[in-house]
PDB file of C-alpha atoms in Angstrom:
ATOM      1  CA  MET V   1       0.000   0.000   0.000  1.00  0.00           C
ATOM      2  CA  SER V   2       1.210   3.508  -0.807  1.00  0.00           C
ATOM      3  CA  GLU V   3       2.107   5.543   2.267  1.00  0.00           C
ATOM      4  CA  ARG V   4       0.247   8.687   1.158  1.00  0.00           C
ATOM      5  CA  LEU V   5      -3.462   9.252   0.537  1.00  0.00           C
ATOM      6  CA  ALA V   6      -5.160  12.309  -0.968  1.00  0.00           C
ATOM      7  CA  LEU V   7      -8.817  13.243  -1.321  1.00  0.00           C
ATOM      8  CA  VAL V   8      -9.332  15.497  -4.353  1.00  0.00           C
ATOM      9  CA  THR V   9     -12.647  17.037  -5.422  1.00  0.00           C
ATOM     10  CA  GLY V  10     -13.627  17.883  -8.971  1.00  0.00           C
ATOM     11  CA  THR V  11     -11.434  15.271 -10.659  1.00  0.00           C
ATOM     12  CA  SER V  12     -13.467  14.884 -13.849  1.00  0.00           C
ATOM     13  CA  SER V  13     -11.659  17.784 -15.535  1.00  0.00           C
ATOM     14  CA  GLY V  14      -9.494  20.868 -15.078  1.00  0.00           C
ATOM     15  CA  ILE V  15      -7.281  21.427 -12.053  1.00  0.00           C
ATOM     16  CA  GLY V  16      -8.749  18.503 -10.102  1.00  0.00           C
ATOM     17  CA  ALA V  17      -7.985  16.021 -12.867  1.00  0.00           C
ATOM     18  CA  ALA V  18      -4.464  17.414 -13.311  1.00  0.00           C
ATOM     19  CA  VAL V  19      -3.772  17.206  -9.552  1.00  0.00           C
ATOM     20  CA  ALA V  20      -5.089  13.627  -9.330  1.00  0.00           C
ATOM     21  CA  ARG V  21      -2.961  12.496 -12.277  1.00  0.00           C
ATOM     22  CA  GLU V  22       0.184  14.076 -10.874  1.00  0.00           C
ATOM     23  CA  LEU V  23      -0.375  12.578  -7.424  1.00  0.00           C
ATOM     24  CA  VAL V  24      -0.922   9.108  -8.901  1.00  0.00           C
ATOM     25  CA  ARG V  25       2.222   9.547 -11.001  1.00  0.00           C
ATOM     26  CA  ARG V  26       4.142  10.279  -7.797  1.00  0.00           C
ATOM     27  CA  GLY V  27       2.819   7.167  -6.073  1.00  0.00           C
ATOM     28  CA  TRP V  28      -0.018   8.606  -3.988  1.00  0.00           C
ATOM     29  CA  GLN V  29      -3.289   6.806  -3.473  1.00  0.00           C
ATOM     30  CA  VAL V  30      -6.069   9.172  -4.590  1.00  0.00           C
ATOM     31  CA  ALA V  31      -9.781   9.197  -3.799  1.00  0.00           C
ATOM     32  CA  GLY V  32     -11.379  11.514  -6.346  1.00  0.00           C
ATOM     33  CA  ILE V  33     -14.856  13.006  -6.094  1.00  0.00           C
ATOM     34  CA  ALA V  34     -16.899  14.279  -9.033  1.00  0.00           C
ATOM     35  CA  ARG V  35     -20.370  13.866 -10.462  1.00  0.00           C
ATOM     36  CA  ARG V  36     -18.976  12.709 -13.803  1.00  0.00           C
ATOM     37  CA  PRO V  37     -16.414   9.943 -14.419  1.00  0.00           C
ATOM     38  CA  ALA V  38     -12.738  10.825 -14.282  1.00  0.00           C
ATOM     39  CA  LYS V  39     -10.473   9.840 -17.169  1.00  0.00           C
ATOM     40  CA  ILE V  40      -7.856   8.363 -14.851  1.00  0.00           C
ATOM     41  CA  ASP V  41      -7.090   4.691 -15.393  1.00  0.00           C
ATOM     42  CA  ASP V  42      -4.806   3.647 -12.552  1.00  0.00           C
ATOM     43  CA  LYS V  43      -5.159   1.168  -9.712  1.00  0.00           C
ATOM     44  CA  ARG V  44      -4.107   3.912  -7.269  1.00  0.00           C
ATOM     45  CA  TYR V  45      -7.159   6.002  -8.181  1.00  0.00           C
ATOM     46  CA  GLN V  46     -10.594   5.444  -6.595  1.00  0.00           C
ATOM     47  CA  HIS V  47     -13.536   7.420  -7.987  1.00  0.00           C
ATOM     48  CA  LEU V  48     -16.533   8.510  -5.913  1.00  0.00           C
ATOM     49  CA  ALA V  49     -19.412   9.649  -8.131  1.00  0.00           C
ATOM     50  CA  LEU V  50     -21.030  12.217  -5.845  1.00  0.00           C
ATOM     51  CA  ASP V  51     -22.776  15.561  -6.158  1.00  0.00           C
ATOM     52  CA  LEU V  52     -21.139  17.835  -3.580  1.00  0.00           C
ATOM     53  CA  SER V  53     -23.910  20.399  -3.952  1.00  0.00           C
ATOM     54  CA  ASP V  54     -26.098  17.912  -2.016  1.00  0.00           C
ATOM     55  CA  ALA V  55     -24.049  18.227   1.165  1.00  0.00           C
ATOM     56  CA  GLY V  56     -25.989  15.851   3.386  1.00  0.00           C
ATOM     57  CA  ALA V  57     -25.967  12.926   0.977  1.00  0.00           C
ATOM     58  CA  ALA V  58     -22.368  13.570  -0.107  1.00  0.00           C
ATOM     59  CA  ALA V  59     -21.054  13.729   3.470  1.00  0.00           C
ATOM     60  CA  ALA V  60     -22.755  10.453   4.393  1.00  0.00           C
ATOM     61  CA  ALA V  61     -21.333   8.718   1.304  1.00  0.00           C
ATOM     62  CA  ILE V  62     -17.814  10.002   1.960  1.00  0.00           C
ATOM     63  CA  GLU V  63     -17.987   8.775   5.558  1.00  0.00           C
ATOM     64  CA  ARG V  64     -18.991   5.307   4.324  1.00  0.00           C
ATOM     65  CA  GLN V  65     -16.579   5.028   1.430  1.00  0.00           C
ATOM     66  CA  VAL V  66     -13.474   6.822   2.688  1.00  0.00           C
ATOM     67  CA  GLY V  67     -13.733   7.164   6.470  1.00  0.00           C
ATOM     68  CA  GLU V  68     -12.223   3.822   7.458  1.00  0.00           C
ATOM     69  CA  ARG V  69      -9.548   4.031   4.789  1.00  0.00           C
ATOM     70  CA  LEU V  70      -8.522   7.521   5.894  1.00  0.00           C
ATOM     71  CA  GLY V  71      -8.036   6.269   9.442  1.00  0.00           C
ATOM     72  CA  GLN V  72      -5.398   3.733   8.407  1.00  0.00           C
ATOM     73  CA  ARG V  73      -1.719   4.343   9.059  1.00  0.00           C
ATOM     74  CA  TRP V  74      -0.518   6.715   6.370  1.00  0.00           C
ATOM     75  CA  GLU V  75       2.676   8.699   6.227  1.00  0.00           C
ATOM     76  CA  ARG V  76       0.656  11.728   5.112  1.00  0.00           C
ATOM     77  CA  VAL V  77      -2.851  12.603   3.950  1.00  0.00           C
ATOM     78  CA  GLY V  78      -3.921  15.458   1.723  1.00  0.00           C
ATOM     79  CA  LEU V  79      -7.128  17.239   0.793  1.00  0.00           C
ATOM     80  CA  VAL V  80      -7.613  19.396  -2.291  1.00  0.00           C
ATOM     81  CA  ASN V  81     -10.870  21.350  -2.225  1.00  0.00           C
ATOM     82  CA  ASN V  82     -11.073  22.111  -5.931  1.00  0.00           C
ATOM     83  CA  ALA V  83     -14.679  21.506  -7.015  1.00  0.00           C
ATOM     84  CA  ALA V  84     -16.661  24.718  -7.404  1.00  0.00           C
ATOM     85  CA  VAL V  85     -19.333  26.396  -9.468  1.00  0.00           C
ATOM     86  CA  GLY V  86     -18.940  29.930 -10.804  1.00  0.00           C
ATOM     87  CA  LEU V  87     -22.557  31.001 -10.404  1.00  0.00           C
ATOM     88  CA  ALA V  88     -22.786  34.238 -12.391  1.00  0.00           C
ATOM     89  CA  GLY V  89     -25.589  36.745 -12.752  1.00  0.00           C
ATOM     90  CA  ARG V  90     -26.874  40.030 -11.422  1.00  0.00           C
ATOM     91  CA  VAL V  91     -28.002  39.667  -7.835  1.00  0.00           C
ATOM     92  CA  GLN V  92     -31.636  40.403  -8.647  1.00  0.00           C
ATOM     93  CA  ASN V  93     -31.664  37.444 -11.037  1.00  0.00           C
ATOM     94  CA  LEU V  94     -30.174  34.813  -8.724  1.00  0.00           C
ATOM     95  CA  ASP V  95     -32.344  31.803  -7.964  1.00  0.00           C
ATOM     96  CA  ALA V  96     -32.476  30.902  -4.255  1.00  0.00           C
ATOM     97  CA  ALA V  97     -32.138  27.155  -4.812  1.00  0.00           C
ATOM     98  CA  GLU V  98     -29.161  27.562  -7.173  1.00  0.00           C
ATOM     99  CA  LEU V  99     -27.588  29.986  -4.714  1.00  0.00           C
ATOM    100  CA  ALA V 100     -27.920  27.464  -1.885  1.00  0.00           C
ATOM    101  CA  ARG V 101     -26.406  24.674  -4.015  1.00  0.00           C
ATOM    102  CA  SER V 102     -23.468  26.878  -4.997  1.00  0.00           C
ATOM    103  CA  PHE V 103     -22.630  27.570  -1.340  1.00  0.00           C
ATOM    104  CA  GLU V 104     -22.940  23.881  -0.460  1.00  0.00           C
ATOM    105  CA  LEU V 105     -20.433  23.048  -3.200  1.00  0.00           C
ATOM    106  CA  ASN V 106     -18.066  26.025  -2.838  1.00  0.00           C
ATOM    107  CA  THR V 107     -18.048  26.496   0.937  1.00  0.00           C
ATOM    108  CA  VAL V 108     -20.070  24.028   3.018  1.00  0.00           C
ATOM    109  CA  MET V 109     -18.516  20.795   1.764  1.00  0.00           C
ATOM    110  CA  PRO V 110     -14.920  22.105   1.723  1.00  0.00           C
ATOM    111  CA  LEU V 111     -15.316  23.171   5.348  1.00  0.00           C
ATOM    112  CA  TRP V 112     -16.904  19.841   6.278  1.00  0.00           C
ATOM    113  CA  LEU V 113     -14.133  17.967   4.480  1.00  0.00           C
ATOM    114  CA  MET V 114     -11.482  19.839   6.463  1.00  0.00           C
ATOM    115  CA  GLY V 115     -13.187  18.702   9.656  1.00  0.00           C
ATOM    116  CA  PHE V 116     -13.537  15.178   8.282  1.00  0.00           C
ATOM    117  CA  MET V 117      -9.785  15.001   7.658  1.00  0.00           C
ATOM    118  CA  VAL V 118      -8.922  16.369  11.104  1.00  0.00           C
ATOM    119  CA  LYS V 119     -11.307  13.922  12.773  1.00  0.00           C
ATOM    120  CA  ARG V 120     -10.383  10.782  10.842  1.00  0.00           C
ATOM    121  CA  ALA V 121      -6.730  11.062   9.856  1.00  0.00           C
ATOM    122  CA  LYS V 122      -3.970   9.745  12.106  1.00  0.00           C
ATOM    123  CA  ALA V 123      -1.222  11.294   9.984  1.00  0.00           C
ATOM    124  CA  PRO V 124      -0.033  14.820   9.156  1.00  0.00           C
ATOM    125  CA  VAL V 125      -2.697  16.639   7.112  1.00  0.00           C
ATOM    126  CA  ARG V 126      -2.108  19.061   4.242  1.00  0.00           C
ATOM    127  CA  VAL V 127      -5.087  20.951   2.806  1.00  0.00           C
ATOM    128  CA  VAL V 128      -5.255  23.058  -0.344  1.00  0.00           C
ATOM    129  CA  ASN V 129      -8.324  25.244  -0.808  1.00  0.00           C
ATOM    130  CA  ILE V 130      -8.550  26.522  -4.378  1.00  0.00           C
ATOM    131  CA  SER V 131      -9.211  30.226  -4.026  1.00  0.00           C
ATOM    132  CA  SER V 132      -9.670  33.072  -6.480  1.00  0.00           C
ATOM    133  CA  GLY V 133      -9.124  36.775  -6.871  1.00  0.00           C
ATOM    134  CA  ALA V 134     -12.882  36.857  -6.280  1.00  0.00           C
ATOM    135  CA  ALA V 135     -12.234  35.957  -2.626  1.00  0.00           C
ATOM    136  CA  GLN V 136     -10.742  39.404  -2.068  1.00  0.00           C
ATOM    137  CA  ARG V 137     -12.071  41.574  -4.894  1.00  0.00           C
ATOM    138  CA  ALA V 138     -15.651  42.404  -5.873  1.00  0.00           C
ATOM    139  CA  PHE V 139     -16.648  41.528  -9.449  1.00  0.00           C
ATOM    140  CA  PRO V 140     -20.009  42.697 -10.840  1.00  0.00           C
ATOM    141  CA  GLY V 141     -22.158  39.718 -11.741  1.00  0.00           C
ATOM    142  CA  LEU V 142     -20.219  37.374  -9.444  1.00  0.00           C
ATOM    143  CA  ALA V 143     -21.687  38.177  -6.029  1.00  0.00           C
ATOM    144  CA  ALA V 144     -22.401  34.510  -5.252  1.00  0.00           C
ATOM    145  CA  TYR V 145     -18.969  33.292  -6.315  1.00  0.00           C
ATOM    146  CA  CYS V 146     -17.134  36.136  -4.569  1.00  0.00           C
ATOM    147  CA  ALA V 147     -19.032  35.536  -1.338  1.00  0.00           C
ATOM    148  CA  SER V 148     -18.545  31.757  -1.344  1.00  0.00           C
ATOM    149  CA  LYS V 149     -14.808  32.003  -2.092  1.00  0.00           C
ATOM    150  CA  ALA V 150     -14.316  34.707   0.544  1.00  0.00           C
ATOM    151  CA  ALA V 151     -16.081  32.448   3.033  1.00  0.00           C
ATOM    152  CA  LEU V 152     -13.828  29.507   2.138  1.00  0.00           C
ATOM    153  CA  ARG V 153     -10.724  31.683   2.576  1.00  0.00           C
ATOM    154  CA  MET V 154     -11.816  32.696   6.075  1.00  0.00           C
ATOM    155  CA  ALA V 155     -12.844  29.126   6.891  1.00  0.00           C
ATOM    156  CA  GLY V 156      -9.314  27.952   6.096  1.00  0.00           C
ATOM    157  CA  MET V 157      -7.841  30.633   8.356  1.00  0.00           C
ATOM    158  CA  SER V 158     -10.178  29.664  11.178  1.00  0.00           C
ATOM    159  CA  VAL V 159      -9.501  25.927  10.874  1.00  0.00           C
ATOM    160  CA  ALA V 160      -5.745  26.577  10.859  1.00  0.00           C
ATOM    161  CA  ALA V 161      -6.130  28.651  14.032  1.00  0.00           C
ATOM    162  CA  GLU V 162      -7.609  25.670  15.888  1.00  0.00           C
ATOM    163  CA  ASP V 163      -5.373  23.216  17.741  1.00  0.00           C
ATOM    164  CA  ALA V 164      -5.510  20.334  15.249  1.00  0.00           C
ATOM    165  CA  ARG V 165      -2.295  18.310  15.320  1.00  0.00           C
ATOM    166  CA  ASP V 166       0.089  18.696  12.386  1.00  0.00           C
ATOM    167  CA  LEU V 167      -2.314  20.508  10.057  1.00  0.00           C
ATOM    168  CA  HIS V 168      -1.186  22.925   7.321  1.00  0.00           C
ATOM    169  CA  ILE V 169      -3.566  24.767   4.993  1.00  0.00           C
ATOM    170  CA  LEU V 170      -2.842  26.588   1.733  1.00  0.00           C
ATOM    171  CA  SER V 171      -5.302  29.016   0.168  1.00  0.00           C
ATOM    172  CA  TYR V 172      -4.161  28.907  -3.461  1.00  0.00           C
ATOM    173  CA  GLU V 173      -5.147  31.293  -6.250  1.00  0.00           C
ATOM    174  CA  PRO V 174      -4.405  29.630  -9.617  1.00  0.00           C
ATOM    175  CA  GLY V 175      -5.086  32.630 -11.835  1.00  0.00           C
ATOM    176  CA  VAL V 176      -7.283  32.427 -14.930  1.00  0.00           C
ATOM    177  CA  VAL V 177      -7.114  28.733 -15.818  1.00  0.00           C
ATOM    178  CA  ASP V 178      -8.392  27.081 -18.980  1.00  0.00           C
ATOM    179  CA  THR V 179     -11.236  25.070 -17.421  1.00  0.00           C
ATOM    180  CA  GLU V 180     -14.862  24.252 -18.159  1.00  0.00           C
ATOM    181  CA  MET V 181     -15.970  26.699 -15.453  1.00  0.00           C
ATOM    182  CA  GLN V 182     -13.952  29.462 -17.121  1.00  0.00           C
ATOM    183  CA  LEU V 183     -15.613  28.669 -20.448  1.00  0.00           C
ATOM    184  CA  ALA V 184     -19.081  28.773 -18.867  1.00  0.00           C
ATOM    185  CA  THR V 185     -18.342  32.096 -17.169  1.00  0.00           C
ATOM    186  CA  ARG V 186     -17.049  33.904 -20.240  1.00  0.00           C
ATOM    187  CA  SER V 187     -19.998  32.549 -22.247  1.00  0.00           C
ATOM    188  CA  LYS V 188     -22.439  34.532 -20.096  1.00  0.00           C
ATOM    189  CA  SER V 189     -23.976  37.652 -21.593  1.00  0.00           C
ATOM    190  CA  LEU V 190     -22.173  40.888 -20.743  1.00  0.00           C
ATOM    191  CA  GLU V 191     -25.423  42.169 -19.240  1.00  0.00           C
ATOM    192  CA  GLU V 192     -25.336  39.376 -16.664  1.00  0.00           C
ATOM    193  CA  PHE V 193     -21.558  39.310 -16.234  1.00  0.00           C
ATOM    194  CA  PRO V 194     -19.770  42.508 -17.357  1.00  0.00           C
ATOM    195  CA  TRP V 195     -16.347  41.072 -16.449  1.00  0.00           C
ATOM    196  CA  GLY V 196     -16.784  38.440 -19.161  1.00  0.00           C
ATOM    197  CA  GLU V 197     -15.203  40.717 -21.774  1.00  0.00           C
ATOM    198  CA  THR V 198     -11.868  40.466 -19.948  1.00  0.00           C
ATOM    199  CA  PHE V 199     -12.034  36.667 -19.843  1.00  0.00           C
ATOM    200  CA  ARG V 200     -12.888  36.562 -23.549  1.00  0.00           C
ATOM    201  CA  ARG V 201      -9.852  38.707 -24.310  1.00  0.00           C
ATOM    202  CA  TYR V 202      -7.599  36.469 -22.200  1.00  0.00           C
ATOM    203  CA  HIS V 203      -8.846  33.468 -24.170  1.00  0.00           C
ATOM    204  CA  ALA V 204      -8.376  35.168 -27.529  1.00  0.00           C
ATOM    205  CA  GLU V 205      -4.838  36.233 -26.580  1.00  0.00           C
ATOM    206  CA  GLY V 206      -3.874  32.746 -25.352  1.00  0.00           C
ATOM    207  CA  ARG V 207      -3.373  33.957 -21.780  1.00  0.00           C
ATOM    208  CA  LEU V 208      -5.337  31.214 -20.032  1.00  0.00           C
ATOM    209  CA  VAL V 209      -3.201  28.996 -17.802  1.00  0.00           C
ATOM    210  CA  PRO V 210      -3.161  25.217 -18.481  1.00  0.00           C
ATOM    211  CA  PRO V 211      -4.378  23.211 -15.443  1.00  0.00           C
ATOM    212  CA  GLU V 212      -1.047  21.388 -15.125  1.00  0.00           C
ATOM    213  CA  ARG V 213       0.733  24.561 -13.954  1.00  0.00           C
ATOM    214  CA  PRO V 214      -1.307  25.133 -10.774  1.00  0.00           C
ATOM    215  CA  ALA V 215      -1.465  21.354 -10.259  1.00  0.00           C
ATOM    216  CA  ALA V 216       2.335  21.274  -9.921  1.00  0.00           C
ATOM    217  CA  ASP V 217       2.230  23.961  -7.193  1.00  0.00           C
ATOM    218  CA  ILE V 218      -0.545  22.149  -5.338  1.00  0.00           C
ATOM    219  CA  VAL V 219       1.248  18.798  -5.334  1.00  0.00           C
ATOM    220  CA  GLU V 220       4.459  20.478  -4.220  1.00  0.00           C
ATOM    221  CA  PHE V 221       2.637  21.862  -1.161  1.00  0.00           C
ATOM    222  CA  LEU V 222       1.067  18.485  -0.354  1.00  0.00           C
ATOM    223  CA  GLU V 223       4.512  16.874  -0.348  1.00  0.00           C
ATOM    224  CA  ALA V 224       6.369  19.647   1.502  1.00  0.00           C
ATOM    225  CA  ASP V 225       7.371  19.577   5.170  1.00  0.00           C
ATOM    226  CA  GLY V 226       7.087  22.366   7.741  1.00  0.00           C
ATOM    227  CA  GLY V 227       5.751  25.841   7.031  1.00  0.00           C
ATOM    228  CA  GLU V 228       3.054  28.048   8.514  1.00  0.00           C
ATOM    229  CA  ARG V 229      -0.256  26.587   9.599  1.00  0.00           C
ATOM    230  CA  PHE V 230      -2.040  28.869   7.103  1.00  0.00           C
ATOM    231  CA  THR V 231      -0.466  30.143   3.884  1.00  0.00           C
ATOM    232  CA  GLU V 232      -1.777  32.127   0.925  1.00  0.00           C
ATOM    233  CA  ARG V 233      -0.157  31.897  -2.485  1.00  0.00           C
ATOM    234  CA  ARG V 234      -1.010  32.572  -6.127  1.00  0.00           C
ATOM    235  CA  LEU V 235       0.413  31.137  -9.316  1.00  0.00           C
ATOM    236  CA  GLN V 236       3.447  33.092 -10.437  1.00  0.00           C
ATOM    237  CA  ALA V 237       3.316  34.313 -14.042  1.00  0.00           C
TER     238      ALA V 237
END
C-alpha cells in the first residue's frame, strides 16, 4: 500500500484532474470526487461519483466510502478542495435554490471535508483550498462566487487557528485557468456578467493557464514539510 493518501474534489476535468494524475504519477493513493467519471485509469485512483452540492448525501457517502480508509496508518494525507461552481448573474436574477447549491459546493462541503480530515486522519494533514481573486475583490455579476470564495478563505484561516495536530492549509489562487468553469463564465452575456469581456480577451490572446501549472504547485505543497499553519499563495506568471 502507498504511504500517502489524498482526497481530491472535482477530478473529472481541469485542475482537479491534473492534480489527481500528478499525485498518482508520484505514487499517492487518490480518492477523487466528481459527479462525472474521471479519465484516470490507474489502480491507485478510486472514484466517488457524488454531487457535492447535495451536502448531506455527499457527506454520508464520503464517511462510508473513505472514512475507514482515511483512518489507516498513512505517512501523510492530503485534501484538495477544488470543485466549485462559478454562479454568475446580477443579484436580482439569482435563484435561491441555485444559490444554496453553490454555497454547499463552494463552501459548506470544503469546510466539512477539512473537519472530516482532522477527525479521521492519524497522519499529518495538508489541505489546499482553491481560491480566487474573487475571494478578495468584488466583481459585478459574481456576487455569489465572490461571497462563497471569501467564506472559504476565512474558513481555512479559522480551521488553521484551531489546535488540530500537524495541520497545514494553503489558500491557493491559480489565476485564470483554462477550465470548463472558465468557459461557462465567459460565455455569459455581458449584461449578466460585465467582467466576461476580460475573460474573452484572455482566451483570444492565449493567456489562459493550463491546469497542469497550478497542479504542480498544489502537489508540491502536499509533499512539503514544515511551514506556517495557514499560507496564501497565487500562481506566479
